[in-house]
Tab-separated table of C-alpha atoms in Angstrom:
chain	number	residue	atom	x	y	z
A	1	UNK	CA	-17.798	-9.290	-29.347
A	2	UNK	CA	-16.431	-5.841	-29.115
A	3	UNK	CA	-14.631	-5.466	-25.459
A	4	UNK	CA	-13.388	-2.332	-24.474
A	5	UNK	CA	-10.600	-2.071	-21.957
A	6	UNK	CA	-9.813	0.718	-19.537
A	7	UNK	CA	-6.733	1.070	-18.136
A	8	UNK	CA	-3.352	-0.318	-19.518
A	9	UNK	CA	-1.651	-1.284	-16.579
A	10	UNK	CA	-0.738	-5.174	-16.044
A	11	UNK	CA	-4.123	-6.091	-15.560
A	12	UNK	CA	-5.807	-4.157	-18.143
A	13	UNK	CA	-3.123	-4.919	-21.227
A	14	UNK	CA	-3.226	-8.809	-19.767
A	15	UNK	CA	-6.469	-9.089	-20.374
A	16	UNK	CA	-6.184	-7.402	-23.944
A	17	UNK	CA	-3.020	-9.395	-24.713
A	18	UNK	CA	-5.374	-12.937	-23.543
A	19	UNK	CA	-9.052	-11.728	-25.671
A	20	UNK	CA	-6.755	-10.682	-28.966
A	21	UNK	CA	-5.173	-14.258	-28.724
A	22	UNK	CA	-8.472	-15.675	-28.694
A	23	UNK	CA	-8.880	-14.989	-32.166
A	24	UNK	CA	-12.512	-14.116	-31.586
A	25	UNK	CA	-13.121	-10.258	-30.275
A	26	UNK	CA	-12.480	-6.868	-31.586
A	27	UNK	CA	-10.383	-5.451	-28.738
A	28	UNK	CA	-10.185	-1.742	-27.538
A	29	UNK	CA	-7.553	-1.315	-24.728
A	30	UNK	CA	-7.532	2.732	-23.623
A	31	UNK	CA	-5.227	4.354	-21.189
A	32	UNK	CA	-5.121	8.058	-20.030
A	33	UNK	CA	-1.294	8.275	-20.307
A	34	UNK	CA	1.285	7.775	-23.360
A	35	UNK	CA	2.956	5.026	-23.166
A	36	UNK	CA	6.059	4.340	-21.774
A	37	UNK	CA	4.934	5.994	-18.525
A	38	UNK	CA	6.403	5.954	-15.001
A	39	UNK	CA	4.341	4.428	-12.711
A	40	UNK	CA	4.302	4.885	-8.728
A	41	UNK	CA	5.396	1.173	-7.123
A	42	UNK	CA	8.065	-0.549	-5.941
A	43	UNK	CA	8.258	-2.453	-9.378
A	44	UNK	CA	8.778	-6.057	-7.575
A	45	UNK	CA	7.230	-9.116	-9.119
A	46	UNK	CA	7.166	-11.754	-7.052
A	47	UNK	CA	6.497	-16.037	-7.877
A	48	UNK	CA	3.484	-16.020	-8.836
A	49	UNK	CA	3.684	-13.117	-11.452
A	50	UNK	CA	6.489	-14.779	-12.612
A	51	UNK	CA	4.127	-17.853	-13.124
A	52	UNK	CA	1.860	-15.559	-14.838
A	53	UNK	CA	4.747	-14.024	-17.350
A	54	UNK	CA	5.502	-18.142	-18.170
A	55	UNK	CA	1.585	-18.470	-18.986
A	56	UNK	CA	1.363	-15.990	-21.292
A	57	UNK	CA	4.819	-16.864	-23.022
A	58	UNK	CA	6.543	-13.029	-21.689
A	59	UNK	CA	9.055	-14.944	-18.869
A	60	UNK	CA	12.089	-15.069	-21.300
A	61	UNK	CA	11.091	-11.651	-23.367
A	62	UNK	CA	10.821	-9.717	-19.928
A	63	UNK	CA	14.069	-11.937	-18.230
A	64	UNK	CA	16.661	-9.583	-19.741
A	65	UNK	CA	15.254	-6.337	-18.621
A	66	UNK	CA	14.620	-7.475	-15.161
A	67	UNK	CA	17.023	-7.577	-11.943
A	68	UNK	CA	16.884	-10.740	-10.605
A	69	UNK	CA	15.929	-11.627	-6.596
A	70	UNK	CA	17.079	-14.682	-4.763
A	71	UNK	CA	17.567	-13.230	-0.996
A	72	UNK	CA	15.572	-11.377	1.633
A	73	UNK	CA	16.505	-9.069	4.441
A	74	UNK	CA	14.425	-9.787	6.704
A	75	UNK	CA	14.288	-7.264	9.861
A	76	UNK	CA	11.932	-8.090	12.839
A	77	UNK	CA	10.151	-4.996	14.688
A	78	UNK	CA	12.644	-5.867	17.647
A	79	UNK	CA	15.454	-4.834	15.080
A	80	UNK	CA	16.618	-8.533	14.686
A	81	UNK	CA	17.928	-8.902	10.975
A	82	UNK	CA	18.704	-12.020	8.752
A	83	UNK	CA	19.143	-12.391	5.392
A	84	UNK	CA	17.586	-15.790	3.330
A	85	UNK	CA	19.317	-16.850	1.197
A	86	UNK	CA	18.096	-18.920	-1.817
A	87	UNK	CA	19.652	-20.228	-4.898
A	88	UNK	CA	16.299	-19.946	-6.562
A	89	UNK	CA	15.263	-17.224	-8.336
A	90	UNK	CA	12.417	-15.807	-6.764
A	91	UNK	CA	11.380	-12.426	-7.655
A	92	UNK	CA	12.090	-9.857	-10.058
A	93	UNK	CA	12.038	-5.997	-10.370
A	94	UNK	CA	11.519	-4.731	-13.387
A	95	UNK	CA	10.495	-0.389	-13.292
A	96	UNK	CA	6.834	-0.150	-13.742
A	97	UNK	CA	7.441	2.133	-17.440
A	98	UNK	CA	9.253	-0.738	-18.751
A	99	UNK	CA	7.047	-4.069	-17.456
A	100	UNK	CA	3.885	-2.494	-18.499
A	101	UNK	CA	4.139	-0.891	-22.013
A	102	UNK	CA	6.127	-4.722	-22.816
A	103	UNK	CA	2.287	-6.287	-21.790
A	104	UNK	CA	0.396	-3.200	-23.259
A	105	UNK	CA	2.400	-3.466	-26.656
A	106	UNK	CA	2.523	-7.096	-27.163
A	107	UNK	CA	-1.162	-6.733	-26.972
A	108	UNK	CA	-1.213	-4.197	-29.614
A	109	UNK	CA	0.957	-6.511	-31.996
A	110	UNK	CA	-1.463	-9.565	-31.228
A	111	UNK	CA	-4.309	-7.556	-32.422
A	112	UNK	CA	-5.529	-5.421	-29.802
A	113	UNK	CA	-6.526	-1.771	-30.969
A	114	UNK	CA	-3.915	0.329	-28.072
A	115	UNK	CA	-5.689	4.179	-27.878
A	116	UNK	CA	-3.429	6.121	-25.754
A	117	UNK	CA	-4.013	9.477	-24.031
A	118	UNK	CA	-7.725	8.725	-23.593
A	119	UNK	CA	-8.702	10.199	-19.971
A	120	UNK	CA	-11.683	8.074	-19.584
A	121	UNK	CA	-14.568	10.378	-17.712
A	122	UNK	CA	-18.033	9.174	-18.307
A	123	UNK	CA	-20.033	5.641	-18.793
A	124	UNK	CA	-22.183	5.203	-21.778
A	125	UNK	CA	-25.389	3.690	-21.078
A	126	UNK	CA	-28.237	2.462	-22.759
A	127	UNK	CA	-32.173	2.943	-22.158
A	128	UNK	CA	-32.047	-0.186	-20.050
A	129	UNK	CA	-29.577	1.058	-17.915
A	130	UNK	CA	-26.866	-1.430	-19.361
A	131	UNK	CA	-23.277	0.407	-19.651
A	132	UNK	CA	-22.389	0.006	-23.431
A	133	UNK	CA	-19.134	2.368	-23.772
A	134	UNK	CA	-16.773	5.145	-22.052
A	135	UNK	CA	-16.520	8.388	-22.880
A	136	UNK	CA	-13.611	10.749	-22.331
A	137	UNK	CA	-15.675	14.065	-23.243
A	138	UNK	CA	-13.970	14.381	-26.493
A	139	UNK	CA	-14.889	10.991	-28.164
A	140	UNK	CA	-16.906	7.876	-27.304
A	141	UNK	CA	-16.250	4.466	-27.735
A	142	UNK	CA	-18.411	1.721	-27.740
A	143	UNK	CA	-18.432	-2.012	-27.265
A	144	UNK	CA	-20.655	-5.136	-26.418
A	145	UNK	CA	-18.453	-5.774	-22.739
A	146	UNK	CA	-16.258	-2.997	-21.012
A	147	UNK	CA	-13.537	-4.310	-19.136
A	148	UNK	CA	-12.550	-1.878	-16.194
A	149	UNK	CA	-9.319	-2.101	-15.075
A	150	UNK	CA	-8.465	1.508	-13.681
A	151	UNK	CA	-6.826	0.908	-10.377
A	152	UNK	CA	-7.471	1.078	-6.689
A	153	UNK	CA	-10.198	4.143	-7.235
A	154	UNK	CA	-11.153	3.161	-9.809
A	155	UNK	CA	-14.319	6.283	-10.690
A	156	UNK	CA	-16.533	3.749	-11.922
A	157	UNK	CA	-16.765	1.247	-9.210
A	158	UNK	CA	-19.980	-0.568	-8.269
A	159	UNK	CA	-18.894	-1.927	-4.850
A	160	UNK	CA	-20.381	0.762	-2.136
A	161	UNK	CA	-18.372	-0.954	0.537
A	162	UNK	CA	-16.269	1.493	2.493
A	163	UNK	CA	-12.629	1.743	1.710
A	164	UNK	CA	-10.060	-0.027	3.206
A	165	UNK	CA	-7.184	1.344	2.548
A	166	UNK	CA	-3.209	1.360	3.084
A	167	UNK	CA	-0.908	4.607	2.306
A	168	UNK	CA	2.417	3.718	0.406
A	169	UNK	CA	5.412	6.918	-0.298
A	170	UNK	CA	8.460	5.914	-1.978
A	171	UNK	CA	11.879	7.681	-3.101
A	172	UNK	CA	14.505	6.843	-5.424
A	173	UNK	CA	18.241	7.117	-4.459
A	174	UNK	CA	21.462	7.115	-6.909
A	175	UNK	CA	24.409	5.735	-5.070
A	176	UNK	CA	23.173	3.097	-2.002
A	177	UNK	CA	25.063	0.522	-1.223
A	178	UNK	CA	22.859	-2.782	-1.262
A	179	UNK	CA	23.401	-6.795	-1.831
A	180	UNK	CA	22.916	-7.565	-5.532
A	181	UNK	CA	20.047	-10.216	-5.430
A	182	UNK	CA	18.327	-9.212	-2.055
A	183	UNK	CA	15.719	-6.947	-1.747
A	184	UNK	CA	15.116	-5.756	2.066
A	185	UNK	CA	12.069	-5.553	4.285
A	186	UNK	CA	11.542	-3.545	7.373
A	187	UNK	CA	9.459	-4.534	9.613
A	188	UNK	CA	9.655	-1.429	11.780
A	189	UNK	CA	7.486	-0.403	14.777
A	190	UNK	CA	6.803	2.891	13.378
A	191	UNK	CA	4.341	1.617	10.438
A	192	UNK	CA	2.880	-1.732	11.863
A	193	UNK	CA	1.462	-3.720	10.881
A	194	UNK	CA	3.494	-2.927	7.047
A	195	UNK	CA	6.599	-2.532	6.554
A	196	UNK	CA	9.131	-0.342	4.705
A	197	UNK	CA	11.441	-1.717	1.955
A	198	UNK	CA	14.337	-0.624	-0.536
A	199	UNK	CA	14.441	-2.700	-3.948
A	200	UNK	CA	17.215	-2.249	-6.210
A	201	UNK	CA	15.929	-1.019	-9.553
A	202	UNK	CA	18.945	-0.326	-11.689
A	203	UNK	CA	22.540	-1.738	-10.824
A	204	UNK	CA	23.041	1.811	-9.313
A	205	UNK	CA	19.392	3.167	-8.557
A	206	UNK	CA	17.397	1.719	-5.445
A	207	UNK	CA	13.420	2.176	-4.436
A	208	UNK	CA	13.127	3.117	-1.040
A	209	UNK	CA	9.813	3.298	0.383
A	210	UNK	CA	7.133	2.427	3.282
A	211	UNK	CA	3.348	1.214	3.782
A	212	UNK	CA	1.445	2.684	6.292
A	213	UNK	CA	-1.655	3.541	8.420
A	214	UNK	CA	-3.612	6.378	5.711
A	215	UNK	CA	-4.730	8.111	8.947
A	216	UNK	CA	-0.863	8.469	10.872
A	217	UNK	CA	-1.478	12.035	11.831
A	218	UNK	CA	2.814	12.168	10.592
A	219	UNK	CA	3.626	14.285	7.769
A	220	UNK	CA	4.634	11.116	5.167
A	221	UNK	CA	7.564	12.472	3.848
A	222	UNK	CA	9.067	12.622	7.441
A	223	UNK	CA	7.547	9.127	8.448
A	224	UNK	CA	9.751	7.647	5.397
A	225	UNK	CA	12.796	9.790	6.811
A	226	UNK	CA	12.541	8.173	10.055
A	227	UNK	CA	11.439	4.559	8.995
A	228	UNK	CA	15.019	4.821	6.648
A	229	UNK	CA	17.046	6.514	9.233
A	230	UNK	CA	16.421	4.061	11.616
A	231	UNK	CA	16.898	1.064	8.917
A	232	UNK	CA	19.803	1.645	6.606
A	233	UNK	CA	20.258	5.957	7.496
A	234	UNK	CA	24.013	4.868	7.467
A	235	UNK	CA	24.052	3.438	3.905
A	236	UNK	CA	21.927	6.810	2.812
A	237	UNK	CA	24.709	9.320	3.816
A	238	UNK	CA	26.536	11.176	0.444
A	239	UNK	CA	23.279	9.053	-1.682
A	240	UNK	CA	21.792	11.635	-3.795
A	241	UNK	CA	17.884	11.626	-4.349
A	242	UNK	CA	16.234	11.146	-7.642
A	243	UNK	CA	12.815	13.039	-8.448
A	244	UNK	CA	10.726	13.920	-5.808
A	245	UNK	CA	8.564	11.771	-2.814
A	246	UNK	CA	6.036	10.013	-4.742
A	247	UNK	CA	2.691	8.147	-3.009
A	248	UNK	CA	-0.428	6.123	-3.833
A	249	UNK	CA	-3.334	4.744	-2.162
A	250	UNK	CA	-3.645	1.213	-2.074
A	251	UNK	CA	-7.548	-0.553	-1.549
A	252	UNK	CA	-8.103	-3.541	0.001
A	253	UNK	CA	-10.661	-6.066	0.753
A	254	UNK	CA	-10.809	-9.715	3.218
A	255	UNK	CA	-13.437	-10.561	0.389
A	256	UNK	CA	-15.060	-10.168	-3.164
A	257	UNK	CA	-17.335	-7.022	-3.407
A	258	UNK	CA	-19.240	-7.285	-6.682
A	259	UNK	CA	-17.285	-7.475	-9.735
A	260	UNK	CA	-19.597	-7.393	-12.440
A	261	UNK	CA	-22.939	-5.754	-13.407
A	262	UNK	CA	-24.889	-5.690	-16.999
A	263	UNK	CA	-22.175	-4.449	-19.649
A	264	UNK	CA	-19.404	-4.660	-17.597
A	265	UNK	CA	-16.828	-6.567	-15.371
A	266	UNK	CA	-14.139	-5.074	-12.997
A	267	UNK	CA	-10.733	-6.698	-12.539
A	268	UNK	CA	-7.665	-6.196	-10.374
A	269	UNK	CA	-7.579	-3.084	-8.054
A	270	UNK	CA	-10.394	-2.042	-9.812
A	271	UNK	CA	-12.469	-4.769	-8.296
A	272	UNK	CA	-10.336	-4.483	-5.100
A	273	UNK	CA	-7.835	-7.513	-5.394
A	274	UNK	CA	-4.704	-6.307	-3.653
A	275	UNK	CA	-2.558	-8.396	-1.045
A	276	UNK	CA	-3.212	-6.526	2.024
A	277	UNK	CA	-0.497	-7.830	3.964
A	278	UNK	CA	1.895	-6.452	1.572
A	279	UNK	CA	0.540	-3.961	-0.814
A	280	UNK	CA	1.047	-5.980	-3.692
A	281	UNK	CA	-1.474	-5.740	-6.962
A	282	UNK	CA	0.394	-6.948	-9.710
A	283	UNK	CA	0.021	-10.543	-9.581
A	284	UNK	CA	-3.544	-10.200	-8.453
A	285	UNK	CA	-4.411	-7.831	-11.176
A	286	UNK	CA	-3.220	-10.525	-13.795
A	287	UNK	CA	-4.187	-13.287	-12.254
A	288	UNK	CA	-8.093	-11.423	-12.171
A	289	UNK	CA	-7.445	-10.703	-15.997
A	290	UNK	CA	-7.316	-13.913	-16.695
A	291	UNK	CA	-10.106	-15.271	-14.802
A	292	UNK	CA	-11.934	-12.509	-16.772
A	293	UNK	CA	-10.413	-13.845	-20.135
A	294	UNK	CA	-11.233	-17.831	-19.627
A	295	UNK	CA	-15.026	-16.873	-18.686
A	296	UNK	CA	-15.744	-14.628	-21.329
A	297	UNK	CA	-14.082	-17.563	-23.787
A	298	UNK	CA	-17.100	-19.512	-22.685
A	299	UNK	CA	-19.350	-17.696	-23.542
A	300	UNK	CA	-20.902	-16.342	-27.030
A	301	UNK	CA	-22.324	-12.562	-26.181
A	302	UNK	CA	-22.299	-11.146	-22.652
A	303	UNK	CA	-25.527	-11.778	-20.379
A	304	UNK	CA	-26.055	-12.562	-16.888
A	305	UNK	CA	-24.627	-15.762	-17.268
A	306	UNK	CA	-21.057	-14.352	-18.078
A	307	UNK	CA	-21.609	-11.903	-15.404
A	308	UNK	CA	-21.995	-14.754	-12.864
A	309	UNK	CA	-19.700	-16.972	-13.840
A	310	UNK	CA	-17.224	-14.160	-13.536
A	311	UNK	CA	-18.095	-13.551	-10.132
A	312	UNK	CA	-18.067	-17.293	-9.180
A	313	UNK	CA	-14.679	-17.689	-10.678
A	314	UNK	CA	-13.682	-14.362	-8.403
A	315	UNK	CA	-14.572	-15.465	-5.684
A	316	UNK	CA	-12.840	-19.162	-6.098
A	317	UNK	CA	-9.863	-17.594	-7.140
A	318	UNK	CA	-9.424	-14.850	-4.852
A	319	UNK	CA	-11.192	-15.584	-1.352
A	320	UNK	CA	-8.637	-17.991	0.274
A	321	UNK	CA	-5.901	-15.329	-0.768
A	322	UNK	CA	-7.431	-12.328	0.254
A	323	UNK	CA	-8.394	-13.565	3.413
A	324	UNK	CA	-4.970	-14.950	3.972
A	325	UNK	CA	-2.754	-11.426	3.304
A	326	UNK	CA	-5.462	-10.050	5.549
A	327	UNK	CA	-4.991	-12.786	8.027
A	328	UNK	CA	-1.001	-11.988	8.303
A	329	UNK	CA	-1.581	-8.291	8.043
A	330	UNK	CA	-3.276	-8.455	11.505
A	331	UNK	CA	-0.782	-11.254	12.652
A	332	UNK	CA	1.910	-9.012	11.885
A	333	UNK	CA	0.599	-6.115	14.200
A	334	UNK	CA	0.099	-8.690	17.244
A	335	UNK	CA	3.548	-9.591	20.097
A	336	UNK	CA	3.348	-12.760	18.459
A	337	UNK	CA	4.536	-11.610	15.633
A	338	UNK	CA	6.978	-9.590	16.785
A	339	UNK	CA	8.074	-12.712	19.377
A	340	UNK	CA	8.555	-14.905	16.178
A	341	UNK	CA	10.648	-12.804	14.014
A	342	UNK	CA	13.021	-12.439	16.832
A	343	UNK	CA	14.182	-15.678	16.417
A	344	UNK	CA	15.136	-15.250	12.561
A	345	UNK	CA	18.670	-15.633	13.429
A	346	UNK	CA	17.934	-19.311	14.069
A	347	UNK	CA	18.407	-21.559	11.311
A	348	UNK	CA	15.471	-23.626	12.038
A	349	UNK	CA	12.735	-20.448	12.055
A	350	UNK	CA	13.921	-19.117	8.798
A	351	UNK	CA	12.933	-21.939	5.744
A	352	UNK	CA	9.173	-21.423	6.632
A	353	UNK	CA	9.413	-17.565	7.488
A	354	UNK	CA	11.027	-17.790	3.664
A	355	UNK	CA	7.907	-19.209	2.149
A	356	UNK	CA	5.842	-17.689	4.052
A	357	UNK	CA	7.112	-14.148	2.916
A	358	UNK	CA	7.378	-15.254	-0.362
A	359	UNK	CA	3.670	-16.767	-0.528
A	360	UNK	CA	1.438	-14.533	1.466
């Protein structure tokens, strides 16, 4: 079959980079933007992306350009701090420009037809109704499945559920001091039940950022100001800023809305799939391109069987973890939560707060 692709973020150019190695499909991945781009996210990748990259044979291409994670400081809403420690390597961050044009590109070289700059606007449909292509106003393009991976709103979603949603602003700072390895996390009163963070990026550039309620009545910029003041303010002092504020929407769901309909599937944010306790996409948006990629190997033409089997595999896949992050999201804005981290500083609390942080 012909499948089109929209949207050439990990998702998107994962599932492109898994149909072109099937050998059997003439693949169409398009993206709005040129490629490198910068992207809006804290850039971390945590163990089960990095499962993901060893799948699909990128672990040791990507390993050179990443920064590599083994600790966590953790700080409790009571203002408790620890920091765990691993000699494992358990995340990596890796800027967005970089980690997705590596995906998007190695499609391209394994066959996949990469159209860049192609600000997808309209869906193509046929007399029946079925969607057979996209259309950016200037050209159409056409195909026998359209993949749609465009992110958390996405314009051509099917699921009429209303949003639920989680606000995210970032900055980028030459010049903080940090521990090489450990990425922070602040759980501070102020944006319960998230969190606010700073990842190192570069050796000398850090992410600083926060998660919070969409309808805080706070101006955002000044919410992150406070959030970092009170967190690591001290360390900030003679930093110098790079770029401006940046922010995204992030979309959410405790279950799978529909993910398919004739013509087409959705994957990744498009369809939803985000870790609500944390933000998080990445992993989910590969994860769902591969789902996407091992049903449609199954099957000869697209159909309602494909389009159910997609949507079984979803919901397999995805329901226990979704409900989970949503699960800890809600634990996390409870006393009990805060009454638990506050004893991080015991040795004995902080192996399963580790895994937890690092599974949820």
């Amino acid at each position: 079959m012909k499948i089109v692709i929209v949207g050439a973020g990990p998702g998107g150019a994962t599932a492109a980079l898994q149909l072109a190695r099937q050998r059997r499909h003439e693949v169409v991945l398009l993206d709005r933007d040129e490629f490198p781009r910068h992207k809006t996210c804290g850039s971390g990748l945590g163990p089960r992306c990095l499962d993901v990259l060893k799948e699909l044979n990128l672990f040791e291409t990507l390993r050179p350009k990443a920064l590599s994670i083994r600790g966590l400081r953790f700080v409790s809403p009571g203002m408790k701090e620890a920091v765990l420690a691993s000699n494992v390597e358990a995340a990596w961050i890796i800027p967005r420009e970089t980690f997705d044009a590596e995906i998007a590109f190695t499609a391209e070289r394994e066959g996949a037809d990469f159209i860049q700059g192609f600000n997808a606007k309209r869906l193509l449909r046929d007399p029946s109704g079925r969607i057979r292509g996209i259309s950016d106003g200037k050209q159409e393009v056409e195909g026998d499945l359209i993949l749609f991976a465009d992110g958390a709103h996405s314009r051509f979603s099917i699921d009429k559920r209303k949003r639920q949603q989680i606000a995210a602003i970032m900055a980028w700072y030459e010049g903080v001091p940090y521990t090489d390895g450990v990425l922070e996390m602040w759980f501070d009163r102020r944006v319960k039940p998230w969190y606010g963070w700073l990842f190192p990026e570069t050796k000398t550039r850090v992410n600083v950022g926060i998660c919070y309620d969409p309808d805080d009545a706070a101006d955002p910029k000044k919410l992150l100001d406070e959030v970092i003041d009170r967190n690591v303010g001290d360390r900030l002092r003679g930093a110098e800023q790079v770029g401006k504020y940046r922010g995204h929407p992030i979309v959410y769901t405790e279950r799978v809305g529909p993910v398919a309909a004739p013509g087409a599937l959705w994957i990744g944010e498009a369809a939803r799939l985000t870790n609500a306790a944390t933000g998080e996409g990445i992993s989910y948006a590969m994860r769902s391109a591969r789902v996407a990629a091992a049903a449609i190997a199954d099957h000869r033409a697209p159909g309602q069987a494909l389009y159910d089997d997609y949507t079984r595999r979803t919901v397999r896949s995805f329901t226990l973890p979704l409900q989970t992050a949503v699960g800890f999201m809600n634990f996390v804005g409870t006393p009990a939560f805060s009454m638990v981290s506050s004893l991080i500083t015991h040795r004995a609390v902080q192996p399963p707060l580790r895994w937890l942080l690092a599974n949820v």
